[in-house]
Coordinates of N, CA and C in Angstrom, one line a residue:
M1170 N -19.5 -37.1 -96.4 CA -19.9 -37.1 -95.0 C -19.9 -38.6 -94.5
E1171 N -19.3 -38.8 -93.4 CA -19.2 -40.1 -92.9 C -20.5 -40.6 -92.2
K1172 N -20.5 -41.9 -92.1 CA -21.7 -42.5 -91.4 C -21.9 -42.0 -90.0
T1173 N -20.8 -41.9 -89.2 CA -20.9 -41.4 -87.9 C -21.3 -40.0 -87.8
E1174 N -20.9 -39.2 -88.8 CA -21.3 -37.8 -88.8 C -22.7 -37.7 -89.1
I1175 N -23.2 -38.5 -90.0 CA -24.7 -38.5 -90.3 C -25.5 -38.9 -89.1
L1176 N -25.0 -40.0 -88.4 CA -25.7 -40.5 -87.3 C -25.7 -39.4 -86.2
R1177 N -24.6 -38.7 -86.0 CA -24.5 -37.7 -85.0 C -25.5 -36.5 -85.3
K1178 N -25.6 -36.2 -86.6 CA -26.5 -35.1 -87.0 C -27.9 -35.5 -86.8
I1179 N -28.2 -36.8 -87.1 CA -29.6 -37.3 -86.9 C -29.9 -37.3 -85.4
K1180 N -29.0 -37.7 -84.6 CA -29.2 -37.7 -83.1 C -29.4 -36.3 -82.6
E1181 N -28.6 -35.4 -83.1 CA -28.7 -33.9 -82.7 C -30.1 -33.4 -83.1
T1182 N -30.5 -33.8 -84.4 CA -31.8 -33.3 -84.9 C -32.9 -33.9 -84.0
E1183 N -32.8 -35.2 -83.7 CA -33.8 -35.8 -82.8 C -33.9 -35.1 -81.5
Q1184 N -32.7 -34.8 -80.9 CA -32.7 -34.2 -79.6 C -33.3 -32.8 -79.7
K1185 N -33.0 -32.1 -80.8 CA -33.6 -30.8 -81.0 C -35.1 -30.8 -81.1
I1186 N -35.5 -31.8 -81.8 CA -37.0 -32.0 -82.0 C -37.7 -32.3 -80.7
E1187 N -37.0 -33.3 -79.9 CA -37.6 -33.6 -78.7 C -37.7 -32.4 -77.7
E1188 N -36.6 -31.6 -77.7 CA -36.6 -30.4 -76.9 C -37.7 -29.4 -77.3
E1189 N -37.9 -29.3 -78.6 CA -38.9 -28.4 -79.1 C -40.3 -28.9 -78.8
I1190 N -40.5 -30.3 -78.8 CA -41.8 -30.9 -78.4 C -42.0 -30.6 -76.9
R1191 N -40.9 -30.8 -76.1 CA -41.1 -30.6 -74.7 C -41.5 -29.1 -74.4
Q1192 N -40.8 -28.2 -75.1 CA -41.1 -26.8 -74.9 C -42.5 -26.5 -75.3
A1193 N -42.9 -27.1 -76.4 CA -44.3 -26.9 -76.9 C -45.3 -27.4 -75.9
E1194 N -45.0 -28.6 -75.3 CA -45.9 -29.1 -74.3 C -46.0 -28.2 -73.1
E1195 N -44.9 -27.7 -72.7 CA -44.9 -26.8 -71.5 C -45.7 -25.5 -71.9
E1196 N -45.5 -25.0 -73.1 CA -46.2 -23.8 -73.5 C -47.7 -24.1 -73.5
K1197 N -48.1 -25.2 -74.0 CA -49.5 -25.6 -74.1 C -50.1 -25.7 -72.6
K1198 N -49.3 -26.3 -71.7 CA -49.8 -26.3 -70.3 C -49.9 -24.9 -69.7
R1199 N -49.0 -24.1 -70.0 CA -49.0 -22.7 -69.5 C -50.3 -22.0 -70.0
K1200 N -50.5 -22.1 -71.3 CA -51.6 -21.5 -72.0 C -53.0 -22.0 -71.4
I1201 N -53.0 -23.3 -71.2 CA -54.2 -23.9 -70.7 C -54.5 -23.4 -69.3
F1202 N -53.4 -23.4 -68.5 CA -53.6 -22.9 -67.1 C -54.0 -21.4 -67.1
A1203 N -53.4 -20.6 -68.0 CA -53.8 -19.2 -68.1 C -55.2 -19.0 -68.5
A1204 N -55.6 -19.9 -69.5 CA -57.0 -19.8 -69.9 C -58.0 -20.2 -68.8
K1205 N -57.6 -21.2 -68.1 CA -58.5 -21.7 -67.0 C -58.6 -20.6 -65.9
E1206 N -57.5 -19.9 -65.6 CA -57.5 -18.8 -64.6 C -58.3 -17.7 -65.1
E1207 N -58.2 -17.3 -66.4 CA -59.0 -16.3 -67.0 C -60.5 -16.6 -66.9
A1208 N -60.8 -17.9 -67.2 CA -62.2 -18.3 -67.2 C -62.7 -18.2 -65.8
R1209 N -61.9 -18.7 -64.8 CA -62.3 -18.6 -63.4 C -62.6 -17.2 -63.0
K1210 N -61.7 -16.3 -63.4 CA -61.9 -14.9 -63.0 C -63.2 -14.3 -63.7
I1211 N -63.4 -14.6 -64.9 CA -64.6 -14.2 -65.6 C -65.8 -14.7 -64.9
I1212 N -65.8 -15.9 -64.5 CA -67.0 -16.5 -63.8 C -67.2 -15.9 -62.5
E1213 N -66.1 -15.7 -61.8 CA -66.1 -15.0 -60.5 C -66.7 -13.6 -60.6
D1214 N -66.2 -12.9 -61.6 CA -66.7 -11.5 -61.8 C -68.2 -11.5 -62.2
A1215 N -68.6 -12.5 -63.0 CA -70.0 -12.6 -63.4 C -70.9 -12.9 -62.2
N1216 N -70.4 -13.8 -61.3 CA -71.1 -14.1 -60.1 C -71.3 -12.9 -59.2
K1217 N -70.2 -12.1 -59.1 CA -70.3 -10.9 -58.3 C -71.3 -9.9 -58.9
E1218 N -71.2 -9.7 -60.2 CA -72.2 -8.8 -60.8 C -73.6 -9.3 -60.7
A1219 N -73.8 -10.6 -60.9 CA -75.1 -11.2 -60.7 C -75.7 -11.0 -59.3
E1220 N -74.8 -11.2 -58.3 CA -75.2 -10.9 -56.9 C -75.6 -9.5 -56.7
K1221 N -74.8 -8.6 -57.2 CA -75.1 -7.1 -57.1 C -76.4 -6.8 -57.7
I1222 N -76.7 -7.3 -58.9 CA -78.0 -7.1 -59.6 C -79.1 -7.7 -58.8
K1223 N -78.9 -8.9 -58.3 CA -79.9 -9.5 -57.5 C -80.3 -8.7 -56.3
Q1224 N -79.3 -8.2 -55.6 CA -79.5 -7.3 -54.4 C -80.2 -6.0 -54.8
E1225 N -79.9 -5.5 -55.9 CA -80.6 -4.3 -56.4 C -82.0 -4.6 -56.7
I1226 N -82.3 -5.7 -57.3 CA -83.7 -6.1 -57.6 C -84.5 -6.3 -56.3
I1227 N -83.8 -7.0 -55.3 CA -84.5 -7.3 -54.0 C -84.8 -6.0 -53.3
E1228 N -83.8 -5.1 -53.3 CA -84.0 -3.8 -52.6 C -85.2 -3.0 -53.3
K1229 N -85.2 -3.0 -54.6 CA -86.2 -2.3 -55.3 C -87.6 -2.9 -55.0
A1230 N -87.7 -4.2 -55.0 CA -88.9 -4.9 -54.7 C -89.4 -4.6 -53.3
K1231 N -88.4 -4.6 -52.3 CA -88.8 -4.3 -51.0 C -89.3 -2.9 -50.9
A1232 N -88.7 -2.0 -51.6 CA -89.2 -0.6 -51.5 C -90.6 -0.5 -52.1
E1233 N -90.8 -1.2 -53.2 CA -92.2 -1.2 -53.8 C -93.2 -1.8 -52.9
V1234 N -92.8 -2.9 -52.2 CA -93.7 -3.5 -51.2 C -94.0 -2.5 -50.1
E1235 N -93.0 -1.9 -49.6 CA -93.2 -0.9 -48.5 C -94.1 0.2 -48.9
K1236 N -93.9 0.7 -50.2 CA -94.8 1.8 -50.7 C -96.2 1.3 -50.8
E1237 N -96.4 0.1 -51.3 CA -97.8 -0.5 -51.4 C -98.4 -0.7 -50.0
K1238 N -97.6 -1.2 -49.1 CA -98.1 -1.3 -47.7 C -98.6 0.0 -47.1
E1239 N -97.7 1.0 -47.3 CA -98.1 2.4 -46.8 C -99.3 2.9 -47.5
K1240 N -99.5 2.7 -48.8 CA -100.6 3.1 -49.5 C -101.9 2.4 -48.9
I1241 N -101.8 1.1 -48.7 CA -102.9 0.4 -48.2 C -103.3 0.8 -46.8
R1242 N -102.2 1.0 -46.0 CA -102.4 1.5 -44.6 C -103.1 2.8 -44.6
E1243 N -102.7 3.7 -45.4 CA -103.3 5.1 -45.5 C -104.8 4.9 -45.9
Q1244 N -105.0 4.1 -46.9 CA -106.3 3.9 -47.4 C -107.3 3.3 -46.3
K1245 N -106.8 2.3 -45.6 CA -107.6 1.7 -44.5 C -107.8 2.7 -43.4
L1246 N -106.8 3.4 -43.1 CA -106.9 4.4 -42.0 C -107.9 5.5 -42.4
A1247 N -108.0 5.9 -43.6 CA -109.0 6.8 -44.1 C -110.4 6.2 -44.0
E1248 N -110.5 4.9 -44.3 CA -111.8 4.2 -44.2 C -112.2 4.2 -42.7
I1249 N -111.3 3.9 -41.8 CA -111.6 3.8 -40.4 C -112.0 5.2 -39.9
N1250 N -111.3 6.2 -40.3 CA -111.6 7.6 -39.9 C -113.0 8.0 -40.4
E1251 N -113.3 7.6 -41.6 CA -114.7 7.9 -42.1 C -115.7 7.1 -41.3
M1252 N -115.5 5.9 -41.0 CA -116.5 5.1 -40.1 C -116.6 5.8 -38.8
V1253 N -115.5 6.2 -38.2 CA -115.5 6.9 -36.9 C -116.3 8.2 -37.0
R1254 N -116.1 8.9 -38.0 CA -116.8 10.2 -38.2 C -118.3 10.0 -38.4
K1255 N -118.6 9.0 -39.2 CA -120.0 8.7 -39.4 C -120.7 8.2 -38.0
G1256 N -119.9 7.4 -37.3 CA -120.4 6.9 -36.0 C -120.6 8.0 -35.0
E1257 N -119.6 8.9 -35.0 CA -119.7 10.0 -34.1 C -120.9 11.0 -34.5
S1258 N -121.1 11.1 -35.7 CA -122.2 12.0 -36.2 C -123.6 11.4 -35.8
R1259 N -123.6 10.1 -35.6 CA -124.9 9.5 -35.3 C -125.1 9.3 -33.7
I1260 N -124.1 9.6 -32.9 CA -124.2 9.4 -31.5 C -125.4 10.1 -30.9
G1261 N -125.6 11.3 -31.3 CA -126.7 12.1 -30.7 C -128.0 11.4 -31.2
E1262 N -128.1 11.0 -32.4 CA -129.3 10.3 -32.9 C -129.6 9.0 -32.2
V1263 N -128.5 8.2 -32.0 CA -128.7 6.9 -31.3 C -129.1 7.2 -29.8
V1264 N -128.4 8.1 -29.2 CA -128.8 8.4 -27.8 C -130.2 8.8 -27.7
E1265 N -130.7 9.7 -28.6 CA -132.1 10.1 -28.6 C -133.0 8.9 -28.8
E1266 N -132.7 8.0 -29.7 CA -133.5 6.8 -29.9 C -133.5 5.9 -28.7
L1267 N -132.4 5.8 -28.0 CA -132.3 4.9 -26.8 C -133.2 5.6 -25.7
Y1268 N -133.0 6.9 -25.6 CA -133.8 7.7 -24.6 C -135.3 7.5 -24.8
N1269 N -135.7 7.7 -26.1 CA -137.1 7.5 -26.4 C -137.6 6.1 -26.2
E1270 N -136.8 5.2 -26.5 CA -137.2 3.8 -26.3 C -137.3 3.5 -24.8
F1271 N -136.4 4.1 -24.0 CA -136.4 3.9 -22.5 C -137.7 4.6 -22.0
V1272 N -138.0 5.7 -22.5 CA -139.2 6.4 -22.0 C -140.5 5.6 -22.4
R1273 N -140.5 5.1 -23.6 CA -141.7 4.2 -24.0 C -141.8 3.0 -23.1
M1274 N -140.7 2.4 -22.8 CA -140.7 1.2 -21.9 C -141.3 1.6 -20.5
I1275 N -140.9 2.7 -20.0 CA -141.3 3.2 -18.7 C -142.8 3.5 -18.8
E1276 N -143.3 4.2 -19.8 CA -144.7 4.6 -20.0 C -145.6 3.4 -20.1
N1277 N -145.0 2.3 -20.8 CA -145.8 1.1 -21.0 C -145.7 0.1 -19.9
A1278 N -144.9 0.4 -18.9 CA -144.7 -0.6 -17.8 C -145.7 -0.4 -16.8

């Protein structure tokens, strides 16, 4: 094998290696890009799922608050109705006391 032949083969081998390195670099860039895109998609999907769960929790909490408000409203309404009932049951009694007091004031005047 001649010296020129050896040099030519060395040069071809170097070019082949450089081409393989360039292709490997391009493949590396493609894989990194694909991995970043996949990570971005995973994060985006996770954010959407988190937002959905958050909304479900908020809606559930609102429903519970409304239920509790209705329970308290009904309870207070029952208390008010009881006070009204007691007040109405004493109207005759109070009117009679006022009448008797009025009569006493007139008799003592």
